[in-house]
Tab-separated table of C-alpha atoms and ligand atoms in Angstrom:
chain	number	residue	atom	x	y	z
A	195	MET	CA	116.412	103.963	75.282
A	196	ALA	CA	113.739	105.422	77.613
A	197	LYS	CA	115.011	108.234	79.660
A	198	TYR	CA	113.281	109.939	82.664
A	199	ALA	CA	113.941	112.515	85.245
A	200	PHE	CA	113.775	110.605	88.539
A	201	TYR	CA	112.454	111.957	91.753
A	202	PRO	CA	113.352	109.613	94.624
A	203	GLY	CA	111.423	111.446	97.408
A	204	CYS	CA	112.507	111.359	100.958
A	205	SER	CA	111.465	107.810	101.738
A	206	LEU	CA	113.454	106.122	98.921
A	207	GLU	CA	116.592	106.929	100.812
A	208	THR	CA	115.270	105.837	104.253
A	209	GLY	CA	112.215	103.602	104.938
A	210	GLY	CA	111.779	102.525	101.220
A	211	ILE	CA	115.524	102.049	100.569
A	212	GLU	CA	114.893	98.681	98.846
A	213	TYR	CA	112.454	100.386	96.440
A	214	GLY	CA	115.276	102.567	95.257
A	215	MET	CA	117.761	99.752	95.132
A	216	SER	CA	115.475	97.488	93.102
A	217	SER	CA	114.339	100.334	90.918
A	218	HIS	CA	117.884	101.156	89.796
A	219	ALA	CA	118.928	97.491	89.278
A	220	VAL	CA	115.892	96.807	87.196
A	221	ALA	CA	116.144	99.929	85.170
A	222	GLU	CA	119.731	99.043	84.362
A	223	ALA	CA	118.704	95.515	83.341
A	224	LEU	CA	115.999	96.906	81.009
A	225	GLY	CA	118.008	99.711	79.548
A	226	ILE	CA	115.909	102.517	81.152
A	227	GLU	CA	117.798	105.584	82.223
A	228	PHE	CA	116.915	107.462	85.355
A	229	LEU	CA	118.435	110.930	85.876
A	230	GLU	CA	118.012	112.161	89.412
A	231	VAL	CA	116.586	115.629	89.659
A	232	PRO	CA	119.432	117.911	90.897
A	233	ASP	CA	119.100	119.279	94.411
A	234	TRP	CA	115.507	118.032	94.807
A	235	ASN	CA	113.452	119.019	97.864
A	236	CYS	CA	110.631	117.246	99.693
A	237	CYS	CA	107.184	117.582	97.997
A	238	GLY	CA	105.657	118.477	101.355
A	239	ALA	CA	103.350	115.448	101.136
A	240	SER	CA	100.026	115.550	102.877
A	241	SER	CA	101.289	117.894	105.522
A	242	ALA	CA	101.645	120.714	103.028
A	243	HIS	CA	98.329	120.362	101.512
A	244	MET	CA	96.585	120.105	104.921
A	245	THR	CA	98.338	123.203	105.890
A	246	ASP	CA	98.472	125.712	102.978
A	247	HIS	CA	97.355	125.286	99.336
A	248	LEU	CA	99.967	127.601	97.922
A	249	LEU	CA	102.761	125.832	99.840
A	250	SER	CA	101.556	122.492	98.596
A	251	LEU	CA	101.931	123.698	95.029
A	252	ALA	CA	105.282	125.629	95.338
A	253	LEU	CA	107.299	122.812	96.917
A	254	PRO	CA	106.678	120.275	94.128
A	255	ALA	CA	106.783	123.011	91.403
A	256	ARG	CA	110.395	123.811	92.400
A	257	VAL	CA	111.217	120.053	91.785
A	258	LEU	CA	109.509	120.066	88.386
A	259	ALA	CA	111.323	123.303	87.381
A	260	LEU	CA	114.605	121.690	88.322
A	261	ALA	CA	113.598	118.593	86.251
A	262	GLU	CA	113.320	120.905	83.292
A	263	THR	CA	117.139	121.427	83.347
A	264	LEU	CA	117.659	117.822	82.502
A	265	PRO	CA	117.576	116.418	78.801
A	266	VAL	CA	114.251	114.641	79.270
A	267	ASN	CA	110.633	115.167	78.500
A	268	GLU	CA	109.169	113.130	81.446
A	269	MET	CA	109.630	112.832	85.117
A	270	VAL	CA	108.780	109.830	87.424
A	271	ALA	CA	108.121	109.656	91.203
A	272	PRO	CA	108.112	106.131	92.696
A	273	CYS	CA	106.276	107.352	95.783
A	274	ALA	CA	102.510	107.471	95.225
A	275	ALA	CA	102.156	110.327	97.578
A	276	CYS	CA	104.845	112.410	95.827
A	277	HIS	CA	103.386	111.471	92.481
A	278	GLN	CA	99.980	112.814	93.501
A	279	ARG	CA	101.551	116.129	94.587
A	280	PHE	CA	103.232	116.570	91.240
A	281	ALA	CA	100.026	115.693	89.514
A	282	ALA	CA	98.309	118.399	91.441
A	283	VAL	CA	100.910	120.904	90.219
A	284	GLU	CA	100.385	119.908	86.630
A	285	TYR	CA	96.633	120.045	86.949
A	286	GLU	CA	96.270	123.246	88.859
A	287	LEU	CA	99.081	125.332	87.301
A	288	GLN	CA	97.162	125.193	83.922
A	289	ASN	CA	95.576	128.173	85.557
A	290	GLU	CA	97.788	131.153	84.412
A	291	ASP	CA	97.143	133.246	87.548
A	292	LEU	CA	98.051	130.442	89.876
A	293	ARG	CA	101.097	129.644	87.744
A	294	ARG	CA	102.283	133.235	87.994
A	295	LYS	CA	101.687	133.233	91.762
A	296	VAL	CA	103.682	130.056	92.301
A	297	ASN	CA	106.465	131.040	89.969
A	298	SER	CA	106.916	134.287	91.856
A	299	LEU	CA	108.052	132.194	94.814
A	300	LEU	CA	110.638	130.260	92.753
A	301	GLU	CA	114.149	130.948	91.588
A	302	ARG	CA	113.519	128.982	88.425
A	303	PRO	CA	110.047	129.180	86.840
A	304	TYR	CA	107.999	126.122	86.236
A	305	THR	CA	107.000	126.015	82.512
A	306	GLY	CA	105.336	122.570	82.288
A	307	LYS	CA	107.960	121.379	79.702
A	308	VAL	CA	108.659	118.137	81.571
A	309	ARG	CA	105.475	116.013	82.015
A	310	LEU	CA	104.816	113.706	84.844
A	311	ARG	CA	104.569	109.968	83.979
A	312	SER	CA	103.203	107.307	86.310
A	313	TYR	CA	105.881	105.136	87.708
A	314	LEU	CA	103.804	102.015	87.178
A	315	ASP	CA	103.334	103.006	83.505
A	316	VAL	CA	107.134	103.106	83.036
A	317	PHE	CA	107.077	99.307	83.365
A	318	ALA	CA	103.392	98.479	82.507
A	319	ASN	CA	103.429	100.208	79.002
A	320	PRO	CA	103.216	97.610	76.148
A	321	ALA	CA	106.808	98.166	74.888
A	322	THR	CA	108.431	97.705	78.344
A	323	LEU	CA	106.247	94.700	79.081
A	324	GLU	CA	107.478	93.071	75.888
A	325	GLU	CA	111.072	93.880	76.868
A	326	ILE	CA	110.540	92.265	80.246
A	327	ARG	CA	108.854	89.259	78.678
A	328	LYS	CA	111.981	88.745	76.510
A	329	LYS	CA	114.294	89.039	79.601
A	330	VAL	CA	112.564	86.773	82.070
A	331	LYS	CA	115.128	84.325	83.294
A	332	ARG	CA	113.412	83.036	86.451
A	333	SER	CA	109.647	82.742	86.056
A	334	LEU	CA	107.535	83.607	89.169
A	335	LYS	CA	105.257	80.675	88.282
A	336	GLY	CA	103.278	79.437	91.211
A	337	LEU	CA	103.531	82.734	93.111
A	338	LYS	CA	100.085	84.214	94.076
A	339	VAL	CA	100.332	87.921	94.504
A	340	ALA	CA	97.878	90.527	95.814
A	341	CYS	CA	98.697	93.692	93.924
A	342	TYR	CA	98.230	96.693	96.286
A	343	TYR	CA	98.109	100.121	94.554
A	344	GLY	CA	97.124	102.140	97.598
A	345	CYS	CA	94.928	105.073	97.331
A	346	LEU	CA	97.029	107.820	95.551
A	347	PHE	CA	98.514	106.201	92.524
A	348	VAL	CA	95.236	105.892	90.676
A	349	LYS	CA	93.099	108.425	92.568
A	350	PRO	CA	91.606	110.766	91.834
A	351	PRO	CA	91.761	110.032	88.016
A	352	LYS	CA	91.236	113.583	86.969
A	353	LEU	CA	94.327	114.533	88.757
A	354	VAL	CA	96.783	111.687	88.348
A	355	ASN	CA	96.009	111.435	84.622
A	356	PHE	CA	97.008	107.783	84.408
A	357	VAL	CA	94.900	105.488	82.185
A	358	ASP	CA	93.934	102.777	84.564
A	359	ASP	CA	90.801	101.902	86.359
A	360	PRO	CA	90.736	103.656	89.667
A	361	GLU	CA	88.595	101.049	91.350
A	362	ASN	CA	90.236	98.016	89.730
A	363	PRO	CA	93.611	99.015	88.341
A	364	GLN	CA	95.493	96.574	86.184
A	365	ALA	CA	99.005	98.021	85.653
A	366	MET	CA	100.751	96.030	88.316
A	367	ASP	CA	98.623	92.931	87.604
A	368	ASN	CA	99.787	93.008	83.965
A	369	ILE	CA	103.467	93.304	84.995
A	370	MET	CA	102.970	90.322	87.346
A	371	ARG	CA	101.482	88.153	84.618
A	372	VAL	CA	104.425	88.936	82.369
A	373	LEU	CA	106.677	87.709	85.218
A	374	GLY	CA	104.693	84.514	85.319
A	375	ALA	CA	103.143	85.169	88.727
A	376	GLU	CA	99.384	84.929	89.374
A	377	PRO	CA	97.753	88.288	90.366
A	378	LEU	CA	94.698	87.527	92.370
A	379	PRO	CA	91.438	89.361	92.046
A	380	TRP	CA	90.843	90.883	95.491
A	381	PRO	CA	88.686	93.864	96.566
A	382	TYR	CA	91.315	95.909	98.544
A	383	LYS	CA	93.643	96.947	95.740
A	384	THR	CA	93.120	100.626	96.347
A	385	GLU	CA	91.821	100.801	99.883
A	386	CYS	CA	93.669	103.224	102.060
A	387	CYS	CA	96.198	101.688	104.549
A	388	GLY	CA	95.953	104.643	106.814
A	389	ALA	CA	99.712	105.492	106.585
A	390	SER	CA	99.055	109.170	107.209
A	391	LEU	CA	97.448	108.424	110.583
A	392	GLY	CA	100.405	106.285	111.793
A	393	MET	CA	101.716	108.937	114.054
A	394	THR	CA	98.413	110.540	115.100
A	395	ARG	CA	95.820	107.774	115.217
A	396	GLU	CA	97.568	104.539	115.485
A	397	ASP	CA	94.468	102.660	116.453
A	398	ALA	CA	92.714	103.634	113.284
A	399	CYS	CA	95.788	102.910	111.169
A	400	THR	CA	96.236	99.431	112.744
A	401	LYS	CA	92.645	98.546	111.908
A	402	LEU	CA	93.027	99.549	108.381
A	403	CYS	CA	96.239	97.561	107.986
A	404	ASN	CA	94.630	94.525	109.522
A	405	ASP	CA	91.710	94.682	107.047
A	406	ILE	CA	94.047	94.717	104.126
A	407	LEU	CA	96.301	92.072	105.415
A	408	LYS	CA	93.366	89.728	106.319
A	409	ILE	CA	91.546	90.099	102.848
A	410	ALA	CA	94.870	89.381	101.166
A	411	LYS	CA	95.442	86.295	103.288
A	412	ASP	CA	91.884	85.114	102.826
A	413	SER	CA	92.296	85.620	99.093
A	414	GLY	CA	95.215	83.214	99.158
A	415	ALA	CA	98.059	85.576	98.521
A	416	ASP	CA	101.664	84.581	99.107
A	417	CYS	CA	102.594	88.273	99.358
A	418	ILE	CA	101.209	91.732	98.823
A	419	VAL	CA	103.070	93.685	96.139
A	420	ALA	CA	103.504	97.344	96.860
A	421	ALA	CA	104.093	100.366	94.690
A	422	CYS	CA	104.485	103.067	97.286
A	423	PRO	CA	107.050	103.350	100.039
A	424	LEU	CA	104.611	104.682	102.470
A	425	CYS	CA	102.143	101.988	102.108
A	426	GLN	CA	104.880	99.297	101.955
A	427	GLN	CA	106.437	100.454	105.175
A	428	ASN	CA	103.106	100.705	106.932
A	429	LEU	CA	102.006	97.196	106.006
A	430	ASP	CA	105.396	95.623	106.480
A	431	MET	CA	106.765	97.201	109.665
A	432	ARG	CA	103.434	97.550	111.462
A	433	GLN	CA	102.617	93.924	111.077
A	434	ILE	CA	104.105	93.238	114.537
A	435	THR	CA	101.582	95.748	116.070
A	436	VAL	CA	98.711	94.462	113.940
A	437	GLU	CA	99.309	90.792	114.882
A	438	LYS	CA	99.594	91.638	118.529
A	439	LYS	CA	96.396	93.774	118.623
A	440	TYR	CA	94.252	91.229	116.617
A	441	GLY	CA	95.886	88.050	117.687
A	442	THR	CA	96.639	87.096	114.121
A	443	GLN	CA	99.711	85.580	112.359
A	444	TYR	CA	99.854	86.860	108.813
A	445	ARG	CA	103.628	86.874	108.371
A	446	MET	CA	102.778	88.451	104.923
A	447	PRO	CA	105.822	89.669	102.946
A	448	ILE	CA	105.383	93.020	101.347
A	449	PRO	CA	107.801	93.255	98.442
A	450	PHE	CA	107.872	96.128	95.908
A	451	PHE	CA	106.795	95.333	92.374
A	452	THR	CA	110.315	96.390	91.249
A	453	GLN	CA	111.760	93.737	93.500
A	454	LEU	CA	109.666	91.065	91.913
A	455	ILE	CA	110.551	92.243	88.364
A	456	GLY	CA	114.271	92.076	89.386
A	457	LEU	CA	113.773	88.554	90.775
A	458	ALA	CA	112.195	87.376	87.442
A	459	LEU	CA	115.000	89.060	85.509
A	460	GLY	CA	117.414	86.789	87.399
A	461	LEU	CA	119.082	89.485	89.555
A	462	ASP	CA	120.509	88.755	92.912
A	463	PRO	CA	117.944	89.198	95.711
A	464	LYS	CA	120.654	90.985	97.703
A	465	VAL	CA	120.968	93.633	95.044
A	466	LEU	CA	117.262	94.019	95.026
A	467	GLY	CA	117.169	94.794	98.841
A	468	PHE	CA	115.200	91.735	99.867
A	469	LYS	CA	117.070	91.702	103.155
A	470	LYS	CA	115.607	95.101	103.982
A	471	LEU	CA	112.141	93.832	104.251
A	472	PHE	CA	110.779	93.378	107.792
A	473	VAL	CA	108.731	90.407	107.281
A	474	ASP	CA	111.037	87.650	105.995
A	475	PRO	CA	110.316	87.130	102.231
A	476	VAL	CA	112.179	83.769	102.214
A	477	MET	CA	108.845	81.860	101.475
A	478	VAL	CA	108.438	84.008	98.297
A	479	LEU	CA	112.089	83.529	97.344
A	480	ARG	CA	111.919	79.667	97.871
A	481	LYS	CA	108.743	79.454	95.854
A	482	VAL	CA	110.379	80.853	92.805
A	483	GLY	CA	113.702	79.075	93.347
A	484	ALA	CA	115.744	82.150	94.458
A	485	ALA	CA	116.663	80.892	97.818
B	243	MET	CA	71.551	117.930	120.438
B	244	SER	CA	70.190	121.229	121.754
B	245	GLU	CA	67.684	123.298	119.867
B	246	PHE	CA	69.090	124.698	116.696
B	247	ASN	CA	67.791	127.752	114.882
B	248	LEU	CA	68.349	126.827	111.170
B	249	SER	CA	67.418	130.037	109.493
B	250	GLN	CA	69.458	132.221	111.847
B	251	ALA	CA	72.427	130.026	111.454
B	252	LEU	CA	72.111	130.239	107.735
B	253	GLU	CA	72.137	133.914	107.790
B	254	THR	CA	75.058	134.458	110.041
B	255	ASN	CA	77.185	131.820	108.538
B	256	ARG	CA	76.429	132.274	104.791
B	257	SER	CA	79.784	134.175	104.480
B	258	PHE	CA	81.453	131.146	105.816
B	259	VAL	CA	79.976	128.757	103.309
B	260	ASP	CA	80.907	131.123	100.548
B	261	LYS	CA	84.428	131.267	101.944
B	262	VAL	CA	84.688	127.464	101.838
B	263	ILE	CA	83.463	127.374	98.349
B	264	ALA	CA	85.967	130.017	97.296
B	265	GLU	CA	88.852	128.601	99.066
B	266	SER	CA	88.340	125.010	97.940
B	267	GLY	CA	87.172	125.872	94.446
B	268	GLN	CA	84.414	123.324	95.019
B	269	ASP	CA	80.748	124.234	94.789
B	270	ILE	CA	79.339	122.192	97.708
B	271	ARG	CA	75.806	123.318	96.801
B	272	GLN	CA	75.995	120.916	93.906
B	273	CYS	CA	75.862	118.006	96.448
B	274	TYR	CA	72.895	115.588	95.924
B	275	GLN	CA	73.390	113.821	99.298
B	276	CYS	CA	73.701	110.539	97.561
B	277	ALA	CA	76.245	109.529	100.265
B	278	LYS	CA	78.524	107.720	97.804
B	279	CYS	CA	81.451	109.516	99.404
B	280	SER	CA	80.625	108.164	102.782
B	281	GLY	CA	79.960	104.710	101.360
B	282	GLY	CA	83.504	104.308	100.310
B	283	CYS	CA	85.178	106.355	102.960
B	284	PRO	CA	87.645	104.125	104.920
B	285	GLY	CA	87.720	106.480	107.836
B	286	THR	CA	84.071	106.518	108.872
B	287	PHE	CA	84.464	104.129	111.729
B	288	ALA	CA	86.427	106.733	113.618
B	289	MET	CA	84.428	109.822	112.466
B	290	ASP	CA	81.628	111.583	114.290
B	291	TYR	CA	79.888	112.775	111.096
B	292	LEU	CA	79.956	111.056	107.772
B	293	PRO	CA	81.515	113.055	104.846
B	294	ASN	CA	78.099	113.594	103.188
B	295	GLN	CA	76.764	114.827	106.519
B	296	ILE	CA	79.570	117.395	106.646
B	297	MET	CA	78.691	118.526	103.183
B	298	ARG	CA	75.021	118.889	104.273
B	299	MET	CA	75.975	120.653	107.503
B	300	LEU	CA	78.064	123.092	105.420
B	301	MET	CA	75.182	123.884	103.281
B	302	LEU	CA	73.018	124.520	106.296
B	303	GLY	CA	75.675	126.922	107.620
B	304	MET	CA	76.509	124.763	110.643
B	305	LYS	CA	79.985	126.325	110.803
B	306	GLU	CA	80.882	125.537	114.423
B	307	GLU	CA	79.731	121.993	114.249
B	308	VAL	CA	81.812	121.278	111.197
B	309	LEU	CA	84.988	122.960	112.313
B	310	LYS	CA	84.707	121.204	115.759
B	311	SER	CA	84.135	117.782	114.187
B	312	GLN	CA	86.447	114.880	114.603
B	313	THR	CA	85.845	113.929	110.974
B	314	ILE	CA	88.040	116.598	109.515
B	315	TRP	CA	91.049	115.289	111.474
B	316	VAL	CA	90.430	111.548	110.825
B	317	CYS	CA	90.204	112.043	107.039
B	318	MET	CA	93.288	110.560	105.496
B	319	ALA	CA	93.155	112.455	102.229
B	320	CYS	CA	92.837	109.156	100.358
B	321	ASN	CA	90.617	110.726	97.617
B	322	THR	CA	88.078	107.802	97.408
B	323	CYS	CA	85.245	110.332	97.972
B	324	THR	CA	86.566	112.602	95.282
B	325	THR	CA	86.966	109.792	92.854
B	326	ARG	CA	83.362	108.580	93.400
B	327	CYS	CA	81.432	111.831	93.828
B	328	ILE	CA	78.673	111.788	91.182
B	329	ARG	CA	78.621	115.585	91.122
B	330	ASP	CA	82.333	115.918	90.504
B	331	ILE	CA	83.053	117.622	93.927
B	332	ASP	CA	86.572	117.305	95.211
B	333	VAL	CA	85.452	116.278	98.795
B	334	ALA	CA	89.012	115.579	99.895
B	335	ARG	CA	89.926	119.151	98.914
B	336	VAL	CA	86.966	120.538	100.913
B	337	MET	CA	88.370	118.478	103.897
B	338	ASP	CA	91.678	120.335	103.373
B	339	THR	CA	89.935	123.618	103.352
B	340	LEU	CA	88.059	122.766	106.520
B	341	ARG	CA	91.138	121.857	108.331
B	342	GLN	CA	92.767	125.100	107.435
B	343	GLU	CA	89.653	127.060	108.442
B	344	ALA	CA	89.500	125.171	111.775
B	345	VAL	CA	92.981	126.422	112.478
B	346	LYS	CA	92.055	129.974	111.545
B	347	HIS	CA	89.109	129.916	113.784
B	348	GLY	CA	91.013	128.338	116.688
B	349	TYR	CA	89.207	125.039	116.738
B	350	THR	CA	92.424	122.949	117.100
B	351	GLU	CA	91.723	120.811	120.080
B	352	LYS	CA	90.610	117.596	118.256
B	353	GLY	CA	93.227	118.110	115.659
B	354	ARG	CA	96.135	118.635	118.118
B	355	LEU	CA	98.072	115.527	117.196
B	356	VAL	CA	97.638	116.025	113.410
B	357	LEU	CA	98.677	119.705	113.729
B	358	ILE	CA	101.772	118.960	115.716
B	359	PHE	CA	102.758	116.172	113.276
B	360	ASN	CA	102.323	118.527	110.224
B	361	ASP	CA	104.147	121.427	111.851
B	362	VAL	CA	107.109	119.173	112.811
B	363	PHE	CA	107.170	117.489	109.384
B	364	LEU	CA	107.184	120.842	107.620
B	365	GLY	CA	109.526	122.321	110.115
B	366	THR	CA	112.179	119.743	109.022
B	367	VAL	CA	111.497	120.464	105.312
B	368	ARG	CA	111.805	124.238	105.994
B	369	SER	CA	115.180	123.781	107.742
B	370	TYR	CA	116.817	121.200	105.428
B	371	GLY	CA	114.793	121.065	102.222
B	372	ARG	CA	113.960	117.418	102.895
B	373	LEU	CA	112.202	115.483	105.421
B	374	PHE	CA	114.267	114.400	108.378
B	375	GLU	CA	112.518	111.277	109.583
B	376	ALA	CA	114.482	110.562	112.819
B	377	GLY	CA	114.197	114.203	113.740
B	378	LEU	CA	110.464	114.143	112.984
B	379	LEU	CA	109.888	111.156	115.202
B	380	MET	CA	111.809	112.594	118.129
B	381	MET	CA	110.402	116.036	117.900
B	382	ASN	CA	106.937	114.794	117.461
B	383	ASN	CA	107.233	112.726	120.579
B	384	MET	CA	108.554	115.627	122.632
B	385	ARG	CA	105.811	117.885	121.573
B	386	THR	CA	103.013	115.367	122.051
B	387	GLY	CA	104.495	114.271	125.405
B	388	ASN	CA	104.461	110.659	124.209
B	389	LEU	CA	108.112	109.987	124.488
B	390	MET	CA	108.167	106.285	123.732
B	391	LYS	CA	105.846	106.308	120.711
B	392	ASP	CA	107.164	104.117	117.856
B	393	MET	CA	110.452	103.728	119.627
B	394	GLN	CA	110.240	99.949	118.982
B	395	PHE	CA	110.589	100.723	115.386
B	396	GLY	CA	113.697	102.872	115.753
B	397	LEU	CA	116.350	100.081	116.293
B	398	PRO	CA	115.120	97.682	113.571
B	399	MET	CA	115.054	100.654	111.198
B	400	MET	CA	118.567	101.581	112.158
B	401	LEU	CA	119.766	97.915	111.690
B	402	LYS	CA	118.145	97.794	108.261
B	403	GLY	CA	119.921	101.012	107.251
B	404	LYS	CA	116.570	102.691	106.867
B	405	ALA	CA	117.043	105.522	109.503
B	406	LYS	CA	119.550	108.280	108.989
B	407	PRO	CA	120.825	109.913	112.169
B	408	PHE	CA	121.502	113.182	110.312
B	409	PRO	CA	119.442	115.254	107.928
B	410	HIS	CA	120.373	115.759	104.282
B	411	ARG	CA	120.714	119.512	103.678
B	412	ILE	CA	119.864	120.575	100.010
B	413	LYS	CA	121.690	123.554	98.431
B	414	GLY	CA	118.549	125.528	97.751
B	415	ARG	CA	117.662	125.989	101.427
B	416	LYS	CA	117.322	129.711	101.003
B	417	GLU	CA	114.727	129.339	98.255
B	418	ILE	CA	112.808	126.853	100.387
B	419	ARG	CA	112.796	129.227	103.315
B	420	LYS	CA	111.410	131.815	101.007
B	421	ILE	CA	108.683	129.652	99.791
B	422	PHE	CA	107.642	129.047	103.454
B	423	GLU	CA	107.894	132.663	104.528
B	424	GLU	CA	106.099	134.036	101.519
B	425	THR	CA	103.148	131.550	101.580
B	426	ARG	CA	102.698	132.156	105.259
B	427	ARG	CA	102.763	135.989	104.639
B	428	ARG	CA	100.147	135.790	101.883
B	429	GLU	CA	98.002	133.779	104.156
B	430	GLY	CA	98.270	136.554	106.645
B	431	LYS	CA	99.498	134.185	109.383
C	172	SF4	S1	105.650	112.011	99.941
C	172	SF4	FE1	106.962	111.559	101.538
C	172	SF4	S2	108.618	110.637	100.817
C	172	SF4	FE2	107.464	111.440	99.050
C	172	SF4	S3	108.871	113.439	99.016
C	172	SF4	FE3	107.076	113.771	99.863
C	172	SF4	S4	107.582	113.593	102.086
C	172	SF4	FE4	109.142	112.993	100.967
C	173	SF4	S1	89.624	111.626	101.613
C	173	SF4	FE1	88.956	111.644	103.650
C	173	SF4	S2	86.734	111.858	103.467
C	173	SF4	FE2	87.443	111.228	101.501
C	173	SF4	S3	87.199	109.040	101.518
C	173	SF4	FE3	89.307	109.439	102.113
C	173	SF4	S4	89.255	109.566	104.372
C	173	SF4	FE4	87.090	109.617	103.673
C	174	SF4	S1	79.266	111.714	96.639
C	174	SF4	FE1	79.259	113.900	96.122
C	174	SF4	S2	77.112	114.369	95.644
C	174	SF4	FE2	77.153	112.403	96.851
C	174	SF4	S3	76.900	113.007	98.958
C	174	SF4	FE3	79.119	112.868	98.561
C	174	SF4	S4	79.624	114.934	98.042
C	174	SF4	FE4	77.468	114.908	97.819
């Protein structure tokens, strides 16, 4: 049984609560064990690395050091922004001087014993894909999905150390294929949705969201599948603002990939948090016979 | 643009260029000006200079122009430029360094909203160990003077069980406070 340290990150308990719900339900169904990192803190996200380099390393390093107290070899962070911060620690703290500097700020030193694993790869690796294939009870046949990776899960490749194409990633597409859905080729898989400008330059953020929603719609997508709670919330909740500003009507559901896995495994949409989505996913559920 | 004495600027600002190179760990002198970074940048429509122009201006020692630019505050740290740079320069990291340098040199006007947001965000992390979203929204609005911003999202968030009215306080708050205080001290702030 695969076992990982699990770092929820702040948004899995708030804005991205359905990501957490579906993650746990799906893991249980697949026999994957997630052990929550004890007393974890916020990774500092982009606010930390925009402010102070050392701070941006020390905050996630404390988390990785705590993960080392668990009986695991690997840690996952479902939030792409968090994932990237941990990847930065792994990459940069190979430098002995920097590691010593960061460790002098921590109560428990970071040793690098627990390695970061991409959350997408937890499900997209061949063994788990096979496991999912065996357990599909409700095929997502007929569902056209635009897989949206956002900017940080696969970029920059040197840092995130995840074997996938940073311009045209396939991990989520492969998962969707196994579920029976049809992942569309579309050009905005890793375009930035501007979530980090949501509070400071709403105009710019709204434009970037509109671009993504429009291209997905034009590509014939029934929904955009998300893998990051920040992008998901941005594209889901902000759709009201986008539609008002651009006079459009996308009504595009933005489920998490874990919600769609759960659906295919035959789990109850309620357990998977489908009711938490802002744009009603009923069309998606109906199409696969789950509503 | 007014007249600009290039060689003089180069001389007086050379130390600044060296500083950016040292702080970011990126040798911007390697830049070929191929503009691939700008070609893929999703933020250019709201920038005053393109990312490759910022790199060129840095090399020319145009310190003030770079630090006063809108570009460094529009950059979303999406890493597209870094991923595509043919010279293996981490352009996004350079942008981080420039934001920090702008603060150190007092060029904060164009970055006001970003700086308030980061400050309030990190303020909640410093106090509780985790981000407190509702508090972030409220405090951010108070400090920017835009009291109603994003309020239309508040109630729906609440109804979906997505907004917590109280922060979660982690046990290791003392350790977190130490991290904040020490990093600030080392930066000499
Ligand atoms: S990126 Fe966001 S949600 Fe993820 S831990 Fe960091 S602050 Fe919290
Ligand atoms: S990191 Fe900044 S400069 Fe680079 S592509 Fe993204 S928005 Fe543009
Ligand atoms: S992509 Fe790299 S080499 Fe090309 S202009 Fe941008 S920074 Fe310079």
